[in-house]
mmCIF file of C-alpha atoms in Angstrom:
data_model
loop_
_atom_site.group_PDB
_atom_site.id
_atom_site.type_symbol
_atom_site.label_atom_id
_atom_site.label_comp_id
_atom_site.label_asym_id
_atom_site.label_seq_id
_atom_site.Cartn_x
_atom_site.Cartn_y
_atom_site.Cartn_z
ATOM 1 C CA GLN C 119 41.159 35.920 -6.058
ATOM 2 C CA GLY C 120 38.251 36.051 -3.085
ATOM 3 C CA THR C 121 39.609 36.694 0.348
ATOM 4 C CA ILE C 122 38.539 34.057 3.125
ATOM 5 C CA PHE C 123 36.417 35.250 6.021
ATOM 6 C CA ARG C 124 36.813 32.935 8.548
ATOM 7 C CA SER C 125 33.432 32.350 10.761
ATOM 8 C CA GLN C 126 35.296 31.808 14.053
ATOM 9 C CA GLY C 127 38.222 34.310 15.939
ATOM 10 C CA GLN C 128 40.318 36.743 13.947
ATOM 11 C CA PRO C 129 37.562 36.669 10.196
ATOM 12 C CA ILE C 130 40.861 38.084 8.129
ATOM 13 C CA LEU C 131 44.167 36.421 9.731
ATOM 14 C CA ASN C 132 47.293 39.135 9.403
ATOM 15 C CA LEU C 133 44.948 41.849 8.809
ATOM 16 C CA LYS C 134 45.902 43.871 11.899
ATOM 17 C CA PRO C 135 48.751 45.997 11.989
ATOM 18 C CA PRO C 136 51.411 45.610 14.810
ATOM 19 C CA SER C 137 50.632 47.297 17.916
ATOM 20 C CA SER C 138 53.661 50.092 17.393
ATOM 21 C CA MET C 139 52.018 51.113 13.944
ATOM 22 C CA THR C 140 49.277 53.682 13.995
ATOM 23 C CA SER C 141 47.148 54.140 10.962
ATOM 24 C CA LYS C 142 48.205 57.592 10.921
ATOM 25 C CA VAL C 143 51.513 56.336 10.343
ATOM 26 C CA GLN C 144 50.539 53.709 7.991
ATOM 27 C CA ARG C 145 49.206 55.333 5.821
ATOM 28 C CA ARG C 146 52.110 58.171 5.971
ATOM 29 C CA LEU C 147 54.589 55.211 4.885
ATOM 30 C CA LEU C 148 51.999 53.977 1.750
ATOM 31 C CA ASP C 149 52.177 57.390 0.750
ATOM 32 C CA SER C 150 55.681 57.238 0.542
ATOM 33 C CA LEU C 151 56.147 53.816 -1.258
ATOM 34 C CA LYS C 152 53.409 55.152 -3.859
ATOM 35 C CA GLU C 153 55.268 58.086 -4.418
ATOM 36 C CA TYR C 154 58.415 56.289 -5.112
ATOM 37 C CA ASN C 155 56.493 53.589 -7.410
ATOM 38 C CA ASN C 156 55.049 56.258 -9.462
ATOM 39 C CA ASP C 157 58.046 57.406 -9.889
ATOM 40 C CA HIS C 158 59.699 54.199 -11.199
ATOM 41 C CA ALA C 159 56.576 53.175 -13.101
ATOM 42 C CA GLY C 160 56.991 56.477 -15.075
ATOM 43 C CA ALA C 161 60.929 55.441 -15.830
ATOM 44 C CA ARG C 162 59.587 51.860 -16.847
ATOM 45 C CA GLN C 163 56.711 53.640 -19.139
ATOM 46 C CA GLY C 164 54.009 52.761 -16.987
ATOM 47 C CA SER C 165 54.818 49.216 -16.250
ATOM 48 C CA SER C 166 51.359 46.970 -15.451
ATOM 49 C CA GLU C 167 52.936 44.581 -12.970
ATOM 50 C CA LEU C 168 53.870 47.180 -11.164
ATOM 51 C CA GLN C 169 50.875 49.623 -10.777
ATOM 52 C CA ALA C 170 49.276 46.183 -9.746
ATOM 53 C CA ARG C 171 51.015 46.185 -6.307
ATOM 54 C CA ILE C 172 50.826 49.333 -5.903
ATOM 55 C CA ALA C 173 46.985 48.762 -5.715
ATOM 56 C CA SER C 174 47.282 45.600 -4.035
ATOM 57 C CA TYR C 175 49.172 47.675 -1.143
ATOM 58 C CA GLU C 176 46.015 50.407 -1.571
ATOM 59 C CA LEU C 177 43.585 47.669 -1.293
ATOM 60 C CA ALA C 178 45.277 45.643 1.141
ATOM 61 C CA TYR C 179 45.233 48.934 3.844
ATOM 62 C CA LYS C 180 41.548 49.841 2.742
ATOM 63 C CA MET C 181 40.232 46.465 4.288
ATOM 64 C CA GLN C 182 42.762 46.790 7.200
ATOM 65 C CA MET C 183 40.623 50.138 8.066
ATOM 66 C CA SER C 184 37.393 48.701 7.103
ATOM 67 C CA THR C 185 37.139 44.799 7.866
ATOM 68 C CA PRO C 186 36.975 45.026 11.402
ATOM 69 C CA GLU C 187 33.944 47.320 11.500
ATOM 70 C CA ALA C 188 32.147 45.180 8.512
ATOM 71 C CA THR C 189 32.964 41.507 10.582
ATOM 72 C CA ASN C 190 31.570 42.928 13.871
ATOM 73 C CA ILE C 191 28.316 41.237 14.228
ATOM 74 C CA ASP C 192 27.900 41.792 18.420
ATOM 75 C CA GLY C 193 25.969 44.669 18.112
ATOM 76 C CA GLU C 194 24.096 43.076 16.259
ATOM 77 C CA PRO C 195 20.742 42.962 17.146
ATOM 78 C CA ASP C 196 19.231 40.121 19.896
ATOM 79 C CA HIS C 197 16.257 39.052 17.735
ATOM 80 C CA ILE C 198 18.548 39.049 14.239
ATOM 81 C CA LYS C 199 21.050 37.142 15.562
ATOM 82 C CA GLN C 200 18.243 34.638 17.111
ATOM 83 C CA LEU C 201 16.684 34.836 13.186
ATOM 84 C CA TYR C 202 20.095 32.826 12.164
ATOM 85 C CA GLY C 203 20.499 30.813 14.325
ATOM 86 C CA ILE C 204 23.015 31.807 16.279
ATOM 87 C CA ASP C 205 22.045 31.412 19.413
ATOM 88 C CA GLU C 206 22.110 27.806 19.223
ATOM 89 C CA LYS C 207 24.837 25.390 18.819
ATOM 90 C CA LYS C 208 23.493 23.376 15.822
ATOM 91 C CA THR C 209 23.272 26.676 13.656
ATOM 92 C CA GLU C 210 25.834 29.098 14.869
ATOM 93 C CA ASN C 211 28.211 28.238 13.066
ATOM 94 C CA PHE C 212 26.162 28.752 9.111
ATOM 95 C CA GLY C 213 24.262 31.582 11.183
ATOM 96 C CA ARG C 214 27.153 33.601 11.666
ATOM 97 C CA ARG C 215 28.728 33.289 8.096
ATOM 98 C CA CYS C 216 25.332 33.990 6.677
ATOM 99 C CA LEU C 217 24.592 36.884 9.160
ATOM 100 C CA LEU C 218 28.339 37.949 7.762
ATOM 101 C CA ALA C 219 27.449 37.829 4.132
ATOM 102 C CA ARG C 220 24.437 40.469 4.666
ATOM 103 C CA ARG C 221 26.652 42.994 6.503
ATOM 104 C CA LEU C 222 29.067 42.199 2.840
ATOM 105 C CA VAL C 223 26.282 43.128 0.879
ATOM 106 C CA GLU C 224 25.091 45.658 2.512
ATOM 107 C CA ARG C 225 28.794 47.069 2.125
ATOM 108 C CA GLY C 226 28.476 46.772 -1.465
ATOM 109 C CA VAL C 227 30.473 43.364 -1.790
ATOM 110 C CA ARG C 228 29.889 41.526 -4.833
ATOM 111 C CA PHE C 229 30.099 38.458 -4.819
ATOM 112 C CA ILE C 230 30.249 36.509 -1.678
ATOM 113 C CA GLN C 231 30.414 32.637 -1.521
ATOM 114 C CA LEU C 232 29.031 30.087 1.627
ATOM 115 C CA TYR C 233 30.143 27.085 2.133
ATOM 116 C CA ALA C 234 28.835 24.158 4.150
ATOM 117 C CA GLY C 235 30.488 21.202 5.413
ATOM 118 C CA GLY C 236 34.290 20.650 5.268
ATOM 119 C CA ASN C 237 36.426 17.740 5.165
ATOM 120 C CA HIS C 238 35.206 14.537 3.318
ATOM 121 C CA ASN C 239 32.264 12.345 3.379
ATOM 122 C CA ASP C 240 29.486 12.659 5.886
ATOM 123 C CA ASN C 241 31.248 15.708 7.409
ATOM 124 C CA ASN C 242 30.177 17.404 4.340
ATOM 125 C CA TRP C 243 27.109 16.363 1.862
ATOM 126 C CA ASP C 244 29.103 13.191 0.067
ATOM 127 C CA ALA C 245 26.401 10.812 2.102
ATOM 128 C CA HIS C 246 28.273 7.570 1.004
ATOM 129 C CA GLY C 247 27.152 6.333 4.123
ATOM 130 C CA ASN C 248 23.783 7.044 5.634
ATOM 131 C CA LEU C 249 22.117 9.613 2.889
ATOM 132 C CA GLU C 250 19.459 10.075 5.687
ATOM 133 C CA LYS C 251 21.511 10.839 8.616
ATOM 134 C CA ASN C 252 24.412 13.066 6.573
ATOM 135 C CA HIS C 253 21.054 14.947 5.051
ATOM 136 C CA ASN C 254 19.536 15.223 8.298
ATOM 137 C CA TYR C 255 22.659 16.527 10.301
ATOM 138 C CA HIS C 256 23.741 18.903 7.708
ATOM 139 C CA ALA C 257 19.876 19.975 6.121
ATOM 140 C CA GLY C 258 19.825 20.631 10.322
ATOM 141 C CA ARG C 259 22.919 23.473 10.767
ATOM 142 C CA THR C 260 21.892 25.128 7.336
ATOM 143 C CA ASP C 261 18.638 25.111 7.033
ATOM 144 C CA LYS C 262 18.043 28.389 9.489
ATOM 145 C CA PRO C 263 20.177 30.321 9.517
ATOM 146 C CA ILE C 264 19.465 30.392 5.393
ATOM 147 C CA ALA C 265 16.305 31.561 5.986
ATOM 148 C CA GLY C 266 16.893 34.027 7.966
ATOM 149 C CA LEU C 267 19.410 35.325 5.969
ATOM 150 C CA LEU C 268 16.360 35.647 2.882
ATOM 151 C CA LYS C 269 14.176 36.804 5.653
ATOM 152 C CA ASP C 270 16.562 39.724 6.382
ATOM 153 C CA LEU C 271 17.440 41.065 3.396
ATOM 154 C CA LYS C 272 14.004 41.522 2.439
ATOM 155 C CA GLN C 273 12.774 43.202 5.506
ATOM 156 C CA ARG C 274 15.385 45.441 4.208
ATOM 157 C CA GLY C 275 14.616 45.993 0.737
ATOM 158 C CA MET C 276 17.975 44.256 -0.517
ATOM 159 C CA LEU C 277 16.553 40.633 -1.922
ATOM 160 C CA ASP C 278 15.598 42.256 -5.239
ATOM 161 C CA SER C 279 19.259 43.472 -5.860
ATOM 162 C CA THR C 280 20.594 40.404 -4.912
ATOM 163 C CA LEU C 281 20.664 36.833 -5.770
ATOM 164 C CA ILE C 282 21.153 34.103 -3.399
ATOM 165 C CA VAL C 283 22.131 30.513 -5.254
ATOM 166 C CA TRP C 284 22.409 27.077 -3.222
ATOM 167 C CA GLY C 285 24.001 24.046 -4.913
ATOM 168 C CA GLY C 286 26.301 21.380 -5.011
ATOM 169 C CA GLU C 287 28.475 20.230 -7.839
ATOM 170 C CA PHE C 288 26.718 17.412 -7.835
ATOM 171 C CA GLY C 289 23.306 15.258 -6.649
ATOM 172 C CA ARG C 290 23.239 11.266 -5.379
ATOM 173 C CA GLN C 291 21.973 8.878 -7.163
ATOM 174 C CA PRO C 292 18.244 7.895 -6.288
ATOM 175 C CA THR C 293 19.351 3.983 -5.188
ATOM 176 C CA ALA C 294 21.085 2.833 -2.354
ATOM 177 C CA GLU C 295 25.219 2.820 -3.023
ATOM 178 C CA TYR C 296 25.551 -0.789 -1.674
ATOM 179 C CA ALA C 297 23.684 -3.458 -1.499
ATOM 180 C CA LYS C 298 22.847 -3.322 2.354
ATOM 181 C CA GLY C 299 23.723 0.445 2.674
ATOM 182 C CA THR C 300 21.439 3.476 2.733
ATOM 183 C CA GLY C 301 24.410 5.465 1.115
ATOM 184 C CA ARG C 302 24.165 6.974 -2.045
ATOM 185 C CA ASP C 303 26.715 7.195 -5.123
ATOM 186 C CA HIS C 304 27.096 10.435 -6.743
ATOM 187 C CA ASN C 305 25.107 11.732 -9.265
ATOM 188 C CA SER C 306 26.032 14.523 -12.153
ATOM 189 C CA TYR C 307 22.700 14.127 -14.229
ATOM 190 C CA GLY C 308 20.485 14.714 -11.810
ATOM 191 C CA PHE C 309 20.205 17.347 -8.501
ATOM 192 C CA THR C 310 18.700 20.551 -7.236
ATOM 193 C CA MET C 311 19.601 24.072 -7.175
ATOM 194 C CA TRP C 312 17.767 26.814 -6.285
ATOM 195 C CA MET C 313 17.768 30.585 -6.616
ATOM 196 C CA ALA C 314 15.992 33.390 -4.938
ATOM 197 C CA GLY C 315 16.045 36.956 -4.839
ATOM 198 C CA GLY C 316 17.693 39.089 -7.626
ATOM 199 C CA GLY C 317 14.258 39.635 -9.549
ATOM 200 C CA VAL C 318 14.109 35.845 -10.862
ATOM 201 C CA LYS C 319 10.489 34.580 -11.072
ATOM 202 C CA GLY C 320 9.396 32.778 -7.689
ATOM 203 C CA GLY C 321 8.111 29.398 -7.664
ATOM 204 C CA VAL C 322 8.926 28.144 -11.194
ATOM 205 C CA ALA C 323 10.558 24.851 -11.510
ATOM 206 C CA VAL C 324 13.017 23.616 -14.521
ATOM 207 C CA GLY C 325 13.795 20.969 -15.822
ATOM 208 C CA LYS C 326 13.281 17.315 -14.631
ATOM 209 C CA THR C 327 15.128 13.121 -14.237
ATOM 210 C CA ASP C 328 13.978 10.430 -15.922
ATOM 211 C CA GLU C 329 12.299 7.805 -13.274
ATOM 212 C CA LEU C 330 15.685 7.090 -11.937
#
């Protein structure tokens, strides 16, 4: 299961230990717990469930130690923040997500999912009411940050080894949803997704829809 990172506030909730718990004390407690668990696992002939629990304790500790540095974008230079649009209100939120994604890629995270939009209808890309207004709004919030991510990965030599996939779960119909409306209903048969980096050949379009 993936770990949710938030673009504002603490990136991961409930990750920081109490102020009275130093990393040295916590490490000693985990080592003692691991010793008891391993003894118990031996008595149970290597229970897979117990081994998984031991591994989860260690993973949580590693995340506590590494996540604060990995998610701290304050030290990024101003020109990088501007590249992602973090200095602009419209693009700041998604820009932070894209910059965080680059920092996670640098540190060996193998799969990262970014989400644009939220809630329902015009709060995301679900343009049932006014497609032009809806898509201009959401594209305006995401175009600069995702372009910044691609450029940043390329200038750091990481784009060839990182595959970017952009898309949603469906497209929109080519005709208005209502007689006098400008919204569009769902279309699962025709929509666009694009890929960049990861060794894929650029400038290639695959597939097409009919006249409708």
